[in-house]
One Martini backbone bead per residue (centre of mass of N, CA, C, O) as a GRO file, in nm:
protein
  243
    1MET     BB    1   3.075   0.635   0.597
    2GLY     BB    2   3.073   0.725   0.222
    3ARG     BB    3   3.269   0.885   0.176
    4VAL     BB    4   3.422   0.968  -0.171
    5THR     BB    5   3.707   1.055  -0.245
    6ALA     BB    6   3.975   1.147  -0.487
    7THR     BB    7   4.150   0.948  -0.382
    8ASP     BB    8   4.008   0.699  -0.390
    9ARG     BB    9   3.956   0.691  -0.693
   10ARG     BB   10   4.264   0.754  -0.766
   11ALA     BB   11   4.331   0.451  -0.674
   12VAL     BB   12   4.155   0.277  -0.863
   13LEU     BB   13   4.226   0.373  -1.135
   14LEU     BB   14   4.510   0.295  -1.115
   15ALA     BB   15   4.477  -0.022  -1.044
   16THR     BB   16   4.274  -0.039  -1.327
   17ALA     BB   17   4.462   0.018  -1.532
   18GLY     BB   18   4.407  -0.139  -1.854
   19LEU     BB   19   4.132  -0.276  -1.888
   20ALA     BB   20   4.058  -0.190  -2.139
   21LEU     BB   21   4.245  -0.324  -2.293
   22ALA     BB   22   4.213  -0.625  -2.179
   23ALA     BB   23   3.905  -0.553  -2.189
   24GLY     BB   24   3.586  -0.596  -2.349
   25CYS     BB   25   3.309  -0.556  -2.530
   26THR     BB   26   3.141  -0.882  -2.556
   27SER     BB   27   2.965  -1.102  -2.808
   28SER     BB   28   2.742  -1.393  -2.792
   29SER     BB   29   2.648  -1.684  -2.786
   30GLY     BB   30   2.396  -1.798  -2.539
   31ALA     BB   31   2.117  -1.678  -2.514
   32VAL     BB   32   1.870  -1.602  -2.349
   33ALA     BB   33   1.536  -1.649  -2.376
   34PRO     BB   34   1.325  -1.449  -2.442
   35PRO     BB   35   1.082  -1.343  -2.282
   36HIS     BB   36   0.762  -1.504  -2.179
   37GLY     BB   37   0.685  -1.361  -1.894
   38SER     BB   38   0.881  -1.350  -1.668
   39PRO     BB   39   0.827  -1.060  -1.556
   40SER     BB   40   0.711  -0.941  -1.847
   41GLY     BB   41   0.578  -1.198  -1.956
   42ALA     BB   42   0.782  -1.503  -1.950
   43PRO     BB   43   0.859  -1.861  -1.904
   44ALA     BB   44   1.135  -1.926  -2.071
   45LEU     BB   45   1.253  -1.921  -1.861
   46PRO     BB   46   1.451  -2.021  -1.627
   47ALA     BB   47   1.443  -2.075  -1.295
   48GLN     BB   48   1.760  -2.028  -1.274
   49LEU     BB   49   1.958  -1.728  -1.294
   50THR     BB   50   2.267  -1.589  -1.423
   51HIS     BB   51   2.191  -1.454  -1.693
   52GLY     BB   52   2.141  -1.277  -1.959
   53PRO     BB   53   2.156  -1.139  -2.281
   54ARG     BB   54   2.442  -1.149  -2.500
   55ASP     BB   55   2.304  -0.935  -2.733
   56ARG     BB   56   2.290  -0.679  -2.511
   57PRO     BB   57   2.404  -0.364  -2.361
   58ARG     BB   58   2.351  -0.516  -2.051
   59VAL     BB   59   2.330  -0.507  -1.707
   60ALA     BB   60   2.340  -0.627  -1.332
   61LEU     BB   61   2.357  -0.466  -1.023
   62THR     BB   62   2.384  -0.644  -0.741
   63PHE     BB   63   2.241  -0.646  -0.391
   64HIS     BB   64   2.266  -0.672  -0.070
   65GLY     BB   65   2.053  -0.645   0.170
   66ASP     BB   66   2.287  -0.501   0.428
   67GLY     BB   67   2.380  -0.341   0.660
   68ASP     BB   68   2.445  -0.020   0.644
   69PRO     BB   69   2.252   0.233   0.572
   70ALA     BB   70   2.451   0.462   0.452
   71THR     BB   71   2.582   0.271   0.261
   72ALA     BB   72   2.300   0.239   0.088
   73ARG     BB   73   2.268   0.530   0.015
   74THR     BB   74   2.523   0.593  -0.138
   75LEU     BB   75   2.533   0.384  -0.356
   76LEU     BB   76   2.255   0.470  -0.458
   77THR     BB   77   2.357   0.771  -0.537
   78GLU     BB   78   2.596   0.677  -0.728
   79ALA     BB   79   2.430   0.556  -0.933
   80GLU     BB   80   2.237   0.779  -1.007
   81LYS     BB   81   2.471   0.960  -1.150
   82TYR     BB   82   2.485   0.759  -1.373
   83GLY     BB   83   2.197   0.614  -1.430
   84ALA     BB   84   2.163   0.374  -1.272
   85ARG     BB   85   2.030   0.069  -1.205
   86VAL     BB   86   1.922  -0.190  -0.966
   87THR     BB   87   1.933  -0.482  -0.729
   88VAL     BB   88   1.758  -0.568  -0.445
   89LEU     BB   89   1.868  -0.801  -0.194
   90ALA     BB   90   1.662  -0.836   0.094
   91VAL     BB   91   1.661  -0.871   0.446
   92GLY     BB   92   1.434  -0.884   0.665
   93THR     BB   93   1.573  -0.794   0.915
   94TRP     BB   94   1.657  -0.537   0.775
   95LEU     BB   95   1.403  -0.405   0.724
   96ASP     BB   96   1.302  -0.379   1.009
   97ALA     BB   97   1.511  -0.181   1.101
   98HIS     BB   98   1.501  -0.013   0.787
   99PRO     BB   99   1.185   0.068   0.623
  100ASP     BB  100   1.274   0.320   0.421
  101LEU     BB  101   1.442   0.171   0.216
  102ALA     BB  102   1.243   0.047   0.041
  103ARG     BB  103   1.130   0.325  -0.074
  104ARG     BB  104   1.394   0.427  -0.181
  105ILE     BB  105   1.466   0.209  -0.380
  106LEU     BB  106   1.211   0.272  -0.552
  107ASP     BB  107   1.215   0.589  -0.586
  108GLY     BB  108   1.519   0.535  -0.762
  109GLY     BB  109   1.420   0.270  -0.985
  110HIS     BB  110   1.457   0.014  -0.843
  111ASP     BB  111   1.486  -0.291  -0.720
  112LEU     BB  112   1.308  -0.529  -0.505
  113GLY     BB  113   1.405  -0.836  -0.306
  114ASN     BB  114   1.476  -1.157  -0.206
  115HIS     BB  115   1.701  -1.269   0.104
  116THR     BB  116   1.558  -1.345   0.328
  117LEU     BB  117   1.521  -1.303   0.664
  118ARG     BB  118   1.834  -1.381   0.803
  119HIS     BB  119   2.083  -1.522   0.640
  120LEU     BB  120   2.093  -1.813   0.580
  121ASP     BB  121   2.124  -2.170   0.532
  122ILE     BB  122   1.893  -2.288   0.304
  123ASN     BB  123   2.014  -2.541   0.169
  124ALA     BB  124   1.996  -2.698   0.517
  125MET     BB  125   1.693  -2.690   0.540
  126SER     BB  126   1.401  -2.736   0.617
  127GLU     BB  127   1.098  -2.687   0.478
  128THR     BB  128   1.020  -2.502   0.713
  129GLU     BB  129   1.245  -2.326   0.731
  130ALA     BB  130   1.264  -2.213   0.418
  131ARG     BB  131   1.022  -2.109   0.412
  132GLU     BB  132   0.979  -1.894   0.641
  133GLU     BB  133   1.228  -1.720   0.499
  134ILE     BB  134   1.060  -1.651   0.248
  135THR     BB  135   0.811  -1.550   0.337
  136GLY     BB  136   0.934  -1.372   0.589
  137CYS     BB  137   1.010  -1.135   0.348
  138ALA     BB  138   0.786  -1.122   0.165
  139GLU     BB  139   0.567  -0.988   0.391
  140ARG     BB  140   0.744  -0.738   0.450
  141LEU     BB  141   0.731  -0.631   0.147
  142LYS     BB  142   0.407  -0.615   0.139
  143ARG     BB  143   0.429  -0.386   0.403
  144LEU     BB  144   0.597  -0.180   0.247
  145THR     BB  145   0.482  -0.203  -0.087
  146GLY     BB  146   0.276  -0.416  -0.203
  147SER     BB  147   0.516  -0.616  -0.266
  148ILE     BB  148   0.726  -0.926  -0.325
  149GLY     BB  149   0.830  -0.897  -0.571
  150THR     BB  150   1.035  -1.052  -0.846
  151TRP     BB  151   1.281  -1.135  -0.658
  152PHE     BB  152   1.499  -1.429  -0.562
  153ARG     BB  153   1.782  -1.500  -0.313
  154PRO     BB  154   1.967  -1.704  -0.189
  155SER     BB  155   2.124  -1.797   0.079
  156ARG     BB  156   2.477  -1.883   0.108
  157THR     BB  157   2.425  -1.893  -0.211
  158PRO     BB  158   2.395  -1.916  -0.570
  159VAL     BB  159   2.235  -2.225  -0.556
  160ALA     BB  160   1.922  -2.365  -0.539
  161THR     BB  161   1.732  -2.602  -0.433
  162PRO     BB  162   1.468  -2.777  -0.537
  163LEU     BB  163   1.332  -2.690  -0.299
  164VAL     BB  164   1.388  -2.381  -0.282
  165THR     BB  165   1.258  -2.358  -0.573
  166ARG     BB  166   0.963  -2.449  -0.482
  167LEU     BB  167   0.923  -2.254  -0.271
  168ALA     BB  168   0.969  -1.989  -0.424
  169ARG     BB  169   0.732  -2.029  -0.603
  170GLU     BB  170   0.490  -2.060  -0.418
  171ALA     BB  171   0.595  -1.757  -0.274
  172GLY     BB  172   0.612  -1.600  -0.618
  173TYR     BB  173   0.850  -1.716  -0.760
  174SER     BB  174   0.981  -1.782  -1.087
  175HIS     BB  175   1.258  -1.736  -0.976
  176VAL     BB  176   1.595  -1.778  -0.944
  177LEU     BB  177   1.885  -1.549  -0.855
  178SER     BB  178   2.174  -1.526  -0.950
  179TYR     BB  179   2.545  -1.530  -1.102
  180ASP     BB  180   2.865  -1.435  -1.271
  181VAL     BB  181   2.947  -1.229  -1.084
  182ASP     BB  182   3.191  -1.215  -0.820
  183SER     BB  183   3.330  -0.966  -0.609
  184LEU     BB  184   3.389  -1.027  -0.326
  185ASP     BB  185   3.361  -0.764  -0.124
  186PHE     BB  186   3.304  -0.919   0.153
  187THR     BB  187   3.648  -0.934   0.196
  188SER     BB  188   3.780  -0.704   0.187
  189PRO     BB  189   4.054  -0.635  -0.051
  190GLY     BB  190   4.010  -0.384  -0.212
  191ALA     BB  191   3.870  -0.127  -0.457
  192PRO     BB  192   4.082  -0.251  -0.702
  193VAL     BB  193   3.979  -0.545  -0.681
  194VAL     BB  194   3.683  -0.521  -0.703
  195ALA     BB  195   3.691  -0.385  -0.993
  196ARG     BB  196   3.883  -0.563  -1.149
  197LYS     BB  197   3.697  -0.814  -1.146
  198VAL     BB  198   3.437  -0.683  -1.251
  199LEU     BB  199   3.571  -0.593  -1.543
  200ALA     BB  200   3.712  -0.873  -1.626
  201GLU     BB  201   3.382  -1.060  -1.651
  202ILE     BB  202   3.226  -0.834  -1.766
  203ARG     BB  203   2.915  -0.887  -1.976
  204GLU     BB  204   2.673  -0.930  -2.178
  205GLY     BB  205   2.405  -0.999  -1.916
  206SER     BB  206   2.547  -0.952  -1.611
  207VAL     BB  207   2.549  -1.059  -1.297
  208VAL     BB  208   2.615  -0.879  -1.019
  209SER     BB  209   2.772  -0.916  -0.703
  210LEU     BB  210   2.697  -0.731  -0.420
  211HIS     BB  211   2.747  -0.493  -0.118
  212PHE     BB  212   2.642  -0.395   0.148
  213GLY     BB  213   2.871  -0.257   0.391
  214TYR     BB  214   3.120  -0.169   0.189
  215ALA     BB  215   3.385   0.048   0.135
  216ASP     BB  216   3.500  -0.060  -0.132
  217THR     BB  217   3.221  -0.055  -0.310
  218ILE     BB  218   3.208   0.257  -0.299
  219ALA     BB  219   3.458   0.315  -0.452
  220ALA     BB  220   3.431   0.082  -0.712
  221LEU     BB  221   3.165   0.202  -0.855
  222PRO     BB  222   3.240   0.429  -1.030
  223VAL     BB  223   3.468   0.279  -1.190
  224VAL     BB  224   3.276   0.077  -1.312
  225LEU     BB  225   3.070   0.268  -1.441
  226GLU     BB  226   3.244   0.408  -1.627
  227GLU     BB  227   3.356   0.165  -1.778
  228LEU     BB  228   3.081   0.095  -1.907
  229ASP     BB  229   3.018   0.341  -2.045
  230ARG     BB  230   3.290   0.311  -2.236
  231ARG     BB  231   3.160   0.011  -2.352
  232GLY     BB  232   2.823   0.043  -2.367
  233LEU     BB  233   2.708  -0.082  -2.062
  234ALA     BB  234   2.404  -0.096  -1.891
  235ALA     BB  235   2.279  -0.019  -1.562
  236VAL     BB  236   2.013  -0.266  -1.499
  237THR     BB  237   1.766  -0.382  -1.415
  238THR     BB  238   1.644  -0.704  -1.380
  239THR     BB  239   1.391  -0.671  -1.554
  240GLU     BB  240   1.518  -0.554  -1.772
  241LEU     BB  241   1.723  -0.730  -1.889
  242PHE     BB  242   1.491  -0.955  -1.930
  243SER     BB  243   1.268  -0.764  -2.116
   0.00000   0.00000   0.00000
């Protein structure tokens, strides 16, 4: 798994043909207030973030860090070929199994954050259980990299409850990172569907949810990145998006 062939890419390109005519690079009002504290020093941002400023040509591709490590390495390498930087929200048990990937992610210039210890339904947990999920992953990140990472994303839900939001803040995360574009790649709908959905919905400031561990994502990523480049949208880390 992990090697994208010319046939794979041709199939995705054909299936997404016409997107350039149907979707364009649009700007809108309602941009998130310029950062004034976190992550680059300004707490004017809301506690839960779904997208960045709508008036700058930047987007953030975020990956749930779990699954086959070979797929993860392939996706990181593919992103780097296009000069893209991504954000990886890692599951703690995944870091236990593949500790070298934490350094691989950071060495590639990407963001690394917290996606709970075991990837369970954190909103349904007691306060004690939820705290352990957040701090358990944070401790692993700190041990492997020297930092808990800037970002926290709750597991099994796009939006955290007030309890989980508070616990994340107490653990050192100023914001809960959600998204406004869901690729649905984890449903394995086929690479053309993944690429088409992302490119139909993405715009300035978008935060896209993607996953390691799925072959569809590997085949779709080059097509997505090529079209973003055509539209003049830069794929940057979430830290840069909000900076």
